[in-house]
């Protein structure tokens, strides 16, 4: 049987701010299999970003076990965690997080500068150009962020995130700053990467965005409230049919172009 790529057991996260104690995660158990595409939902403050930061090794849980590909991450030291963060996980954020003075190509190459296995500048450039090609931006490699549309900026960020062929692609509100047409375009790109085998987690507030995923995990007060196939989630389920139709249309357009 296939092993989960992510396995969480009893994950808790407690923040202390002055005299206050905040229980951001209160015992989360979660298994994610390779090549799943999962939406993480829940109201503001329910713990979504805390969960993503824990999964992405940006933050350590207060208690509990986190296994990534079978390895116990929750016991690792800072160097090992940094290695996992750079090599195994790709991040995409709502605000793109691109360097304003660097071109699309330079932004994408950035993670390779810190990777000991990335080779010389020529090898790095080839890999960055390949990643930009995968997101359909071959014609914009010399543009700086202010010379790109919102959707193009997010595609640069996605190219940067997939550069090291991470095991997991994590996106925290990746379409939060985009209009609906551009949102559809970015979701089509995620869907294509998913079809190519990528494991993807997307935090979103939008039911119609979550409808592009296969599974919906809802958090409330730091706990898992529900965990259902997208079509069975009461809110998201209503949008699944139109999401799949939209995917088919965008993919057909891409094939024709
Ligand atoms: N660094 C921190 N220090 C202290 N408290 C924090 C910190 N980060 C988050 N929290 C608290 O933990 C809880 C969960 O926050 P989190 O950011 O995970 O929520 P969220 O579900 O991502 O919300 P949103 O939808 O608004 O982004 C909140 O009560 C928040 O105030
Ligand atoms: Mg958040």
mmCIF file of C-alpha atoms and ligand atoms in Angstrom:
data_model
loop_
_atom_site.group_PDB
_atom_site.id
_atom_site.type_symbol
_atom_site.label_atom_id
_atom_site.label_comp_id
_atom_site.label_asym_id
_atom_site.label_seq_id
_atom_site.Cartn_x
_atom_site.Cartn_y
_atom_site.Cartn_z
ATOM 1 C CA UNK A 1 0.000 0.000 0.000
ATOM 2 C CA UNK A 2 1.100 3.544 -0.709
ATOM 3 C CA UNK A 3 2.493 5.509 2.249
ATOM 4 C CA UNK A 4 1.192 8.981 3.090
ATOM 5 C CA UNK A 5 3.543 11.753 2.035
ATOM 6 C CA UNK A 6 2.412 13.779 5.047
ATOM 7 C CA UNK A 7 1.391 12.306 8.370
ATOM 8 C CA UNK A 8 0.395 14.476 11.327
ATOM 9 C CA UNK A 9 -0.424 13.029 14.746
ATOM 10 C CA UNK A 10 -1.644 15.171 17.606
ATOM 11 C CA UNK A 11 -0.087 18.370 16.287
ATOM 12 C CA UNK A 12 -0.587 21.290 18.646
ATOM 13 C CA UNK A 13 0.728 24.809 18.416
ATOM 14 C CA UNK A 14 0.613 27.189 21.343
ATOM 15 C CA UNK A 15 1.648 30.819 20.995
ATOM 16 C CA UNK A 16 2.422 32.910 24.034
ATOM 17 C CA UNK A 17 2.073 36.655 23.671
ATOM 18 C CA UNK A 18 2.685 38.447 26.971
ATOM 19 C CA UNK A 19 0.398 36.802 29.501
ATOM 20 C CA UNK A 20 -1.905 35.409 26.835
ATOM 21 C CA UNK A 21 -1.781 31.813 25.570
ATOM 22 C CA UNK A 22 -3.206 31.108 22.117
ATOM 23 C CA UNK A 23 -4.003 27.546 21.093
ATOM 24 C CA UNK A 24 -3.654 27.862 17.328
ATOM 25 C CA UNK A 25 -3.717 24.073 16.704
ATOM 26 C CA UNK A 26 -5.297 21.674 19.202
ATOM 27 C CA UNK A 27 -4.366 18.136 18.223
ATOM 28 C CA UNK A 28 -4.485 17.785 14.434
ATOM 29 C CA UNK A 29 -4.307 14.299 12.870
ATOM 30 C CA UNK A 30 -3.997 14.368 9.094
ATOM 31 C CA UNK A 31 -2.724 12.039 6.357
ATOM 32 C CA UNK A 32 -2.048 13.278 2.846
ATOM 33 C CA UNK A 33 -1.248 10.811 0.098
ATOM 34 C CA UNK A 34 1.128 11.498 -2.809
ATOM 35 C CA UNK A 35 -0.496 13.424 -5.657
ATOM 36 C CA UNK A 36 -3.497 14.606 -3.649
ATOM 37 C CA UNK A 37 -4.839 18.119 -4.266
ATOM 38 C CA UNK A 38 -6.307 19.380 -0.996
ATOM 39 C CA UNK A 39 -8.035 22.612 0.008
ATOM 40 C CA UNK A 40 -7.574 23.817 3.601
ATOM 41 C CA UNK A 41 -10.520 25.987 4.639
ATOM 42 C CA UNK A 42 -11.906 27.620 7.778
ATOM 43 C CA UNK A 43 -12.731 31.059 9.101
ATOM 44 C CA UNK A 44 -10.104 33.665 9.926
ATOM 45 C CA UNK A 45 -8.041 32.597 12.934
ATOM 46 C CA UNK A 46 -8.989 28.913 12.662
ATOM 47 C CA UNK A 47 -5.328 27.873 12.231
ATOM 48 C CA UNK A 48 -4.909 27.444 8.459
ATOM 49 C CA UNK A 49 -1.684 29.427 8.105
ATOM 50 C CA UNK A 50 -0.295 27.913 11.308
ATOM 51 C CA UNK A 51 -0.959 24.466 9.841
ATOM 52 C CA UNK A 52 0.672 25.396 6.524
ATOM 53 C CA UNK A 53 3.687 26.914 8.281
ATOM 54 C CA UNK A 54 4.069 23.734 10.306
ATOM 55 C CA UNK A 55 3.757 21.515 7.232
ATOM 56 C CA UNK A 56 6.201 23.762 5.381
ATOM 57 C CA UNK A 57 8.768 23.568 8.212
ATOM 58 C CA UNK A 58 8.641 27.333 8.623
ATOM 59 C CA UNK A 59 7.481 26.802 12.187
ATOM 60 C CA UNK A 60 7.739 23.976 14.720
ATOM 61 C CA UNK A 61 4.749 22.428 16.451
ATOM 62 C CA UNK A 62 4.582 22.687 20.253
ATOM 63 C CA UNK A 63 3.745 18.977 20.444
ATOM 64 C CA UNK A 64 2.862 16.088 18.176
ATOM 65 C CA UNK A 65 4.510 14.155 15.368
ATOM 66 C CA UNK A 66 5.016 15.273 11.797
ATOM 67 C CA UNK A 67 6.337 12.781 9.254
ATOM 68 C CA UNK A 68 7.210 13.855 5.734
ATOM 69 C CA UNK A 69 7.784 10.950 3.372
ATOM 70 C CA UNK A 70 8.163 8.712 6.431
ATOM 71 C CA UNK A 71 10.867 10.875 8.077
ATOM 72 C CA UNK A 72 10.147 12.354 11.473
ATOM 73 C CA UNK A 73 10.386 16.097 10.832
ATOM 74 C CA UNK A 74 9.235 17.131 14.294
ATOM 75 C CA UNK A 75 12.516 15.846 15.771
ATOM 76 C CA UNK A 76 14.886 17.502 13.300
ATOM 77 C CA UNK A 77 17.395 20.253 13.961
ATOM 78 C CA UNK A 78 17.453 23.670 12.284
ATOM 79 C CA UNK A 79 19.829 22.686 9.467
ATOM 80 C CA UNK A 80 17.855 19.616 8.487
ATOM 81 C CA UNK A 81 14.639 21.653 8.553
ATOM 82 C CA UNK A 82 16.170 24.327 6.333
ATOM 83 C CA UNK A 83 17.226 21.631 3.879
ATOM 84 C CA UNK A 84 13.694 20.201 3.736
ATOM 85 C CA UNK A 85 12.224 23.665 3.313
ATOM 86 C CA UNK A 86 14.487 24.389 0.356
ATOM 87 C CA UNK A 87 14.441 21.042 -1.393
ATOM 88 C CA UNK A 88 11.143 19.331 -0.599
ATOM 89 C CA UNK A 89 8.578 22.091 -0.337
ATOM 90 C CA UNK A 90 7.507 24.835 -2.712
ATOM 91 C CA UNK A 91 5.641 27.877 -1.392
ATOM 92 C CA UNK A 92 3.245 30.228 -3.134
ATOM 93 C CA UNK A 93 1.779 33.247 -1.314
ATOM 94 C CA UNK A 94 -1.121 35.624 -1.861
ATOM 95 C CA UNK A 95 1.250 38.567 -2.303
ATOM 96 C CA UNK A 96 3.593 36.748 -4.761
ATOM 97 C CA UNK A 97 6.726 37.713 -2.729
ATOM 98 C CA UNK A 98 8.830 38.550 -5.789
ATOM 99 C CA UNK A 99 11.899 40.796 -5.619
ATOM 100 C CA UNK A 100 10.875 44.015 -7.406
ATOM 101 C CA UNK A 101 14.234 44.836 -9.037
ATOM 102 C CA UNK A 102 14.913 41.338 -10.350
ATOM 103 C CA UNK A 103 13.594 39.951 -13.631
ATOM 104 C CA UNK A 104 11.232 36.986 -13.765
ATOM 105 C CA UNK A 105 14.200 34.754 -14.598
ATOM 106 C CA UNK A 106 16.309 36.098 -11.716
ATOM 107 C CA UNK A 107 13.408 35.672 -9.302
ATOM 108 C CA UNK A 108 12.977 32.050 -10.355
ATOM 109 C CA UNK A 109 16.714 31.301 -10.155
ATOM 110 C CA UNK A 110 16.898 32.583 -6.599
ATOM 111 C CA UNK A 111 16.344 29.321 -4.668
ATOM 112 C CA UNK A 112 19.136 27.688 -6.676
ATOM 113 C CA UNK A 113 21.670 30.181 -5.359
ATOM 114 C CA UNK A 114 21.351 28.487 -1.961
ATOM 115 C CA UNK A 115 21.256 24.944 -3.288
ATOM 116 C CA UNK A 116 24.619 23.149 -3.161
ATOM 117 C CA UNK A 117 23.526 20.688 -5.851
ATOM 118 C CA UNK A 118 22.318 23.264 -8.387
ATOM 119 C CA UNK A 119 25.528 23.429 -10.450
ATOM 120 C CA UNK A 120 26.998 26.461 -12.194
ATOM 121 C CA UNK A 121 25.138 29.518 -13.452
ATOM 122 C CA UNK A 122 24.465 27.978 -16.865
ATOM 123 C CA UNK A 123 22.828 24.863 -15.369
ATOM 124 C CA UNK A 124 20.802 27.076 -13.039
ATOM 125 C CA UNK A 125 19.651 29.254 -15.915
ATOM 126 C CA UNK A 126 18.513 26.241 -17.931
ATOM 127 C CA UNK A 127 16.476 24.957 -14.993
ATOM 128 C CA UNK A 128 14.900 28.353 -14.331
ATOM 129 C CA UNK A 129 13.982 28.742 -18.014
ATOM 130 C CA UNK A 130 12.425 25.263 -17.981
ATOM 131 C CA UNK A 131 10.323 26.188 -14.934
ATOM 132 C CA UNK A 132 9.174 29.423 -16.605
ATOM 133 C CA UNK A 133 8.273 27.429 -19.695
ATOM 134 C CA UNK A 134 6.188 25.017 -17.595
ATOM 135 C CA UNK A 135 4.072 27.933 -16.354
ATOM 136 C CA UNK A 136 3.779 29.410 -19.858
ATOM 137 C CA UNK A 137 6.000 32.462 -19.319
ATOM 138 C CA UNK A 138 8.825 31.868 -21.785
ATOM 139 C CA UNK A 139 8.104 35.206 -23.438
ATOM 140 C CA UNK A 140 8.326 37.242 -20.222
ATOM 141 C CA UNK A 141 11.587 36.084 -18.663
ATOM 142 C CA UNK A 142 13.239 39.533 -18.795
ATOM 143 C CA UNK A 143 10.262 41.420 -17.371
ATOM 144 C CA UNK A 144 10.415 42.783 -13.846
ATOM 145 C CA UNK A 145 7.389 42.299 -11.549
ATOM 146 C CA UNK A 146 5.981 45.794 -12.284
ATOM 147 C CA UNK A 147 5.981 44.862 -15.988
ATOM 148 C CA UNK A 148 3.832 41.772 -15.377
ATOM 149 C CA UNK A 149 0.108 41.263 -14.716
ATOM 150 C CA UNK A 150 -1.047 39.815 -11.398
ATOM 151 C CA UNK A 151 -1.573 36.386 -12.938
ATOM 152 C CA UNK A 152 1.856 36.502 -14.578
ATOM 153 C CA UNK A 153 3.457 37.476 -11.254
ATOM 154 C CA UNK A 154 1.799 34.510 -9.586
ATOM 155 C CA UNK A 155 3.026 32.254 -12.384
ATOM 156 C CA UNK A 156 6.598 33.466 -11.769
ATOM 157 C CA UNK A 157 6.098 32.621 -8.090
ATOM 158 C CA UNK A 158 4.807 29.160 -9.051
ATOM 159 C CA UNK A 159 7.788 28.608 -11.372
ATOM 160 C CA UNK A 160 10.085 29.506 -8.457
ATOM 161 C CA UNK A 161 8.159 27.137 -6.164
ATOM 162 C CA UNK A 162 8.382 24.120 -8.508
ATOM 163 C CA UNK A 163 12.003 24.690 -9.496
ATOM 164 C CA UNK A 164 13.492 22.147 -7.092
ATOM 165 C CA UNK A 165 10.784 19.619 -7.991
ATOM 166 C CA UNK A 166 9.407 19.725 -4.438
ATOM 167 C CA UNK A 167 7.401 16.833 -3.040
ATOM 168 C CA UNK A 168 4.708 19.248 -1.955
ATOM 169 C CA UNK A 169 3.505 22.537 -3.363
ATOM 170 C CA UNK A 170 1.828 24.713 -0.713
ATOM 171 C CA UNK A 171 -0.163 27.793 -1.555
ATOM 172 C CA UNK A 172 -1.639 30.159 1.069
ATOM 173 C CA UNK A 173 -4.509 32.097 -0.584
ATOM 174 C CA UNK A 174 -2.763 32.038 -3.985
ATOM 175 C CA UNK A 175 -5.663 33.700 -5.785
ATOM 176 C CA UNK A 176 -6.580 36.183 -3.039
ATOM 177 C CA UNK A 177 -5.253 39.143 -5.038
ATOM 178 C CA UNK A 178 -6.481 38.054 -8.465
ATOM 179 C CA UNK A 179 -9.655 38.723 -10.467
ATOM 180 C CA UNK A 180 -11.877 35.805 -11.437
ATOM 181 C CA UNK A 181 -10.474 35.258 -14.955
ATOM 182 C CA UNK A 182 -6.907 35.246 -13.638
ATOM 183 C CA UNK A 183 -7.940 33.015 -10.738
ATOM 184 C CA UNK A 184 -9.248 30.486 -13.269
ATOM 185 C CA UNK A 185 -5.951 30.647 -15.147
ATOM 186 C CA UNK A 186 -3.891 30.002 -11.998
ATOM 187 C CA UNK A 187 -6.188 27.168 -10.915
ATOM 188 C CA UNK A 188 -5.819 25.606 -14.365
ATOM 189 C CA UNK A 189 -2.062 25.734 -13.893
ATOM 190 C CA UNK A 190 -2.308 24.043 -10.466
ATOM 191 C CA UNK A 191 -4.594 21.418 -12.001
ATOM 192 C CA UNK A 192 -2.074 20.724 -14.746
ATOM 193 C CA UNK A 193 0.751 20.340 -12.224
ATOM 194 C CA UNK A 194 -1.501 18.026 -10.218
ATOM 195 C CA UNK A 195 -2.120 15.890 -13.303
ATOM 196 C CA UNK A 196 1.636 15.725 -13.817
ATOM 197 C CA UNK A 197 1.915 14.178 -10.343
ATOM 198 C CA UNK A 198 2.434 17.141 -8.027
ATOM 199 C CA UNK A 199 1.004 16.986 -4.476
ATOM 200 C CA UNK A 200 -0.721 20.326 -3.812
ATOM 201 C CA UNK A 201 -2.205 21.985 -0.715
ATOM 202 C CA UNK A 202 -4.153 25.216 -1.127
ATOM 203 C CA UNK A 203 -5.434 27.421 1.694
ATOM 204 C CA UNK A 204 -8.469 29.348 0.547
ATOM 205 C CA UNK A 205 -11.589 31.141 1.809
ATOM 206 C CA UNK A 206 -13.377 30.723 -1.527
ATOM 207 C CA UNK A 207 -15.701 27.770 -2.118
ATOM 208 C CA UNK A 208 -15.279 28.053 -5.887
ATOM 209 C CA UNK A 209 -11.476 27.920 -5.533
ATOM 210 C CA UNK A 210 -11.651 24.890 -3.212
ATOM 211 C CA UNK A 211 -13.907 23.213 -5.783
ATOM 212 C CA UNK A 212 -10.852 22.755 -8.010
ATOM 213 C CA UNK A 213 -9.330 20.491 -5.364
ATOM 214 C CA UNK A 214 -10.283 16.855 -4.775
ATOM 215 C CA UNK A 215 -10.497 16.994 -0.986
ATOM 216 C CA UNK A 216 -11.563 19.690 1.455
ATOM 217 C CA UNK A 217 -10.231 19.861 5.028
ATOM 218 C CA UNK A 218 -12.018 22.392 7.241
ATOM 219 C CA UNK A 219 -10.510 23.759 10.430
ATOM 220 C CA UNK A 220 -12.326 25.371 13.331
ATOM 221 C CA UNK A 221 -10.589 26.649 16.456
ATOM 222 C CA UNK A 222 -7.425 24.718 15.672
ATOM 223 C CA UNK A 223 -9.182 21.391 15.114
ATOM 224 C CA UNK A 224 -10.260 19.504 12.008
ATOM 225 C CA UNK A 225 -13.987 20.068 11.662
ATOM 226 C CA UNK A 226 -14.510 18.019 8.493
ATOM 227 C CA UNK A 227 -12.445 16.234 5.873
ATOM 228 C CA UNK A 228 -14.427 15.270 2.759
ATOM 229 C CA UNK A 229 -14.123 14.717 -0.973
ATOM 230 C CA UNK A 230 -14.822 18.125 -2.585
ATOM 231 C CA UNK A 231 -18.123 16.991 -4.078
ATOM 232 C CA UNK A 232 -19.396 15.922 -0.622
ATOM 233 C CA UNK A 233 -18.560 19.173 1.166
ATOM 234 C CA UNK A 234 -21.891 21.003 1.602
ATOM 235 C CA UNK A 235 -20.564 24.423 0.493
ATOM 236 C CA UNK A 236 -17.819 23.462 -1.954
ATOM 237 C CA UNK A 237 -19.776 20.615 -3.554
ATOM 238 C CA UNK A 238 -22.122 23.031 -5.316
ATOM 239 C CA UNK A 239 -19.192 24.506 -7.246
ATOM 240 C CA UNK A 240 -17.469 21.290 -8.278
ATOM 241 C CA UNK A 241 -19.301 20.789 -11.556
ATOM 242 C CA UNK A 242 -18.652 24.321 -12.807
ATOM 243 C CA UNK A 243 -15.024 24.145 -11.607
ATOM 244 C CA UNK A 244 -14.422 20.980 -13.640
ATOM 245 C CA UNK A 245 -16.141 22.501 -16.683
ATOM 246 C CA UNK A 246 -13.946 25.586 -16.362
ATOM 247 C CA UNK A 247 -10.847 23.379 -16.119
ATOM 248 C CA UNK A 248 -11.824 21.497 -19.244
ATOM 249 C CA UNK A 249 -12.393 24.768 -21.124
ATOM 250 C CA UNK A 250 -9.090 26.344 -20.039
ATOM 251 C CA UNK A 251 -7.147 23.160 -20.779
ATOM 252 C CA UNK A 252 -8.754 22.835 -24.233
ATOM 253 C CA UNK A 253 -7.868 26.470 -24.967
ATOM 254 C CA UNK A 254 -4.274 25.829 -23.863
ATOM 255 C CA UNK A 255 -4.040 22.790 -26.113
ATOM 256 C CA UNK A 256 -5.337 24.790 -29.077
ATOM 257 C CA UNK A 257 -2.994 27.764 -28.497
HETATM 258 N N1 LIG B 1 3.071 34.328 15.476
HETATM 259 C C1 LIG B 1 1.958 34.306 16.223
HETATM 260 N N2 LIG B 1 1.976 34.698 17.510
HETATM 261 C C2 LIG B 1 0.868 34.650 18.255
HETATM 262 N N3 LIG B 1 -0.331 34.249 17.816
HETATM 263 C C3 LIG B 1 -0.421 33.851 16.537
HETATM 264 C C4 LIG B 1 0.710 33.870 15.673
HETATM 265 N N4 LIG B 1 0.306 33.416 14.455
HETATM 266 C C5 LIG B 1 -1.013 33.139 14.580
HETATM 267 N N5 LIG B 1 -1.455 33.398 15.813
HETATM 268 C C6 LIG B 1 -2.829 33.175 16.324
HETATM 269 O O1 LIG B 1 -3.155 31.820 16.079
HETATM 270 C C7 LIG B 1 -4.497 31.683 15.613
HETATM 271 C C8 LIG B 1 -4.503 31.016 14.250
HETATM 272 O O2 LIG B 1 -3.908 31.910 13.307
HETATM 273 P P1 LIG B 1 -3.707 31.566 11.768
HETATM 274 O O3 LIG B 1 -2.865 32.644 11.197
HETATM 275 O O4 LIG B 1 -3.235 30.177 11.647
HETATM 276 O O5 LIG B 1 -5.202 31.671 11.222
HETATM 277 P P2 LIG B 1 -5.764 31.546 9.726
HETATM 278 O O6 LIG B 1 -6.772 30.443 9.734
HETATM 279 O O7 LIG B 1 -4.643 31.437 8.761
HETATM 280 O O8 LIG B 1 -6.534 32.929 9.538
HETATM 281 P P3 LIG B 1 -6.699 33.869 8.231
HETATM 282 O O9 LIG B 1 -7.791 33.258 7.416
HETATM 283 O O10 LIG B 1 -7.113 35.180 8.806
HETATM 284 O O11 LIG B 1 -5.387 33.930 7.509
HETATM 285 C C9 LIG B 1 -5.076 33.079 15.626
HETATM 286 O O12 LIG B 1 -5.797 33.252 16.827
HETATM 287 C C10 LIG B 1 -3.861 33.988 15.585
HETATM 288 O O13 LIG B 1 -4.132 35.205 16.216
HETATM 289 MG MG1 LIG B 2 -3.912 32.711 7.251
#
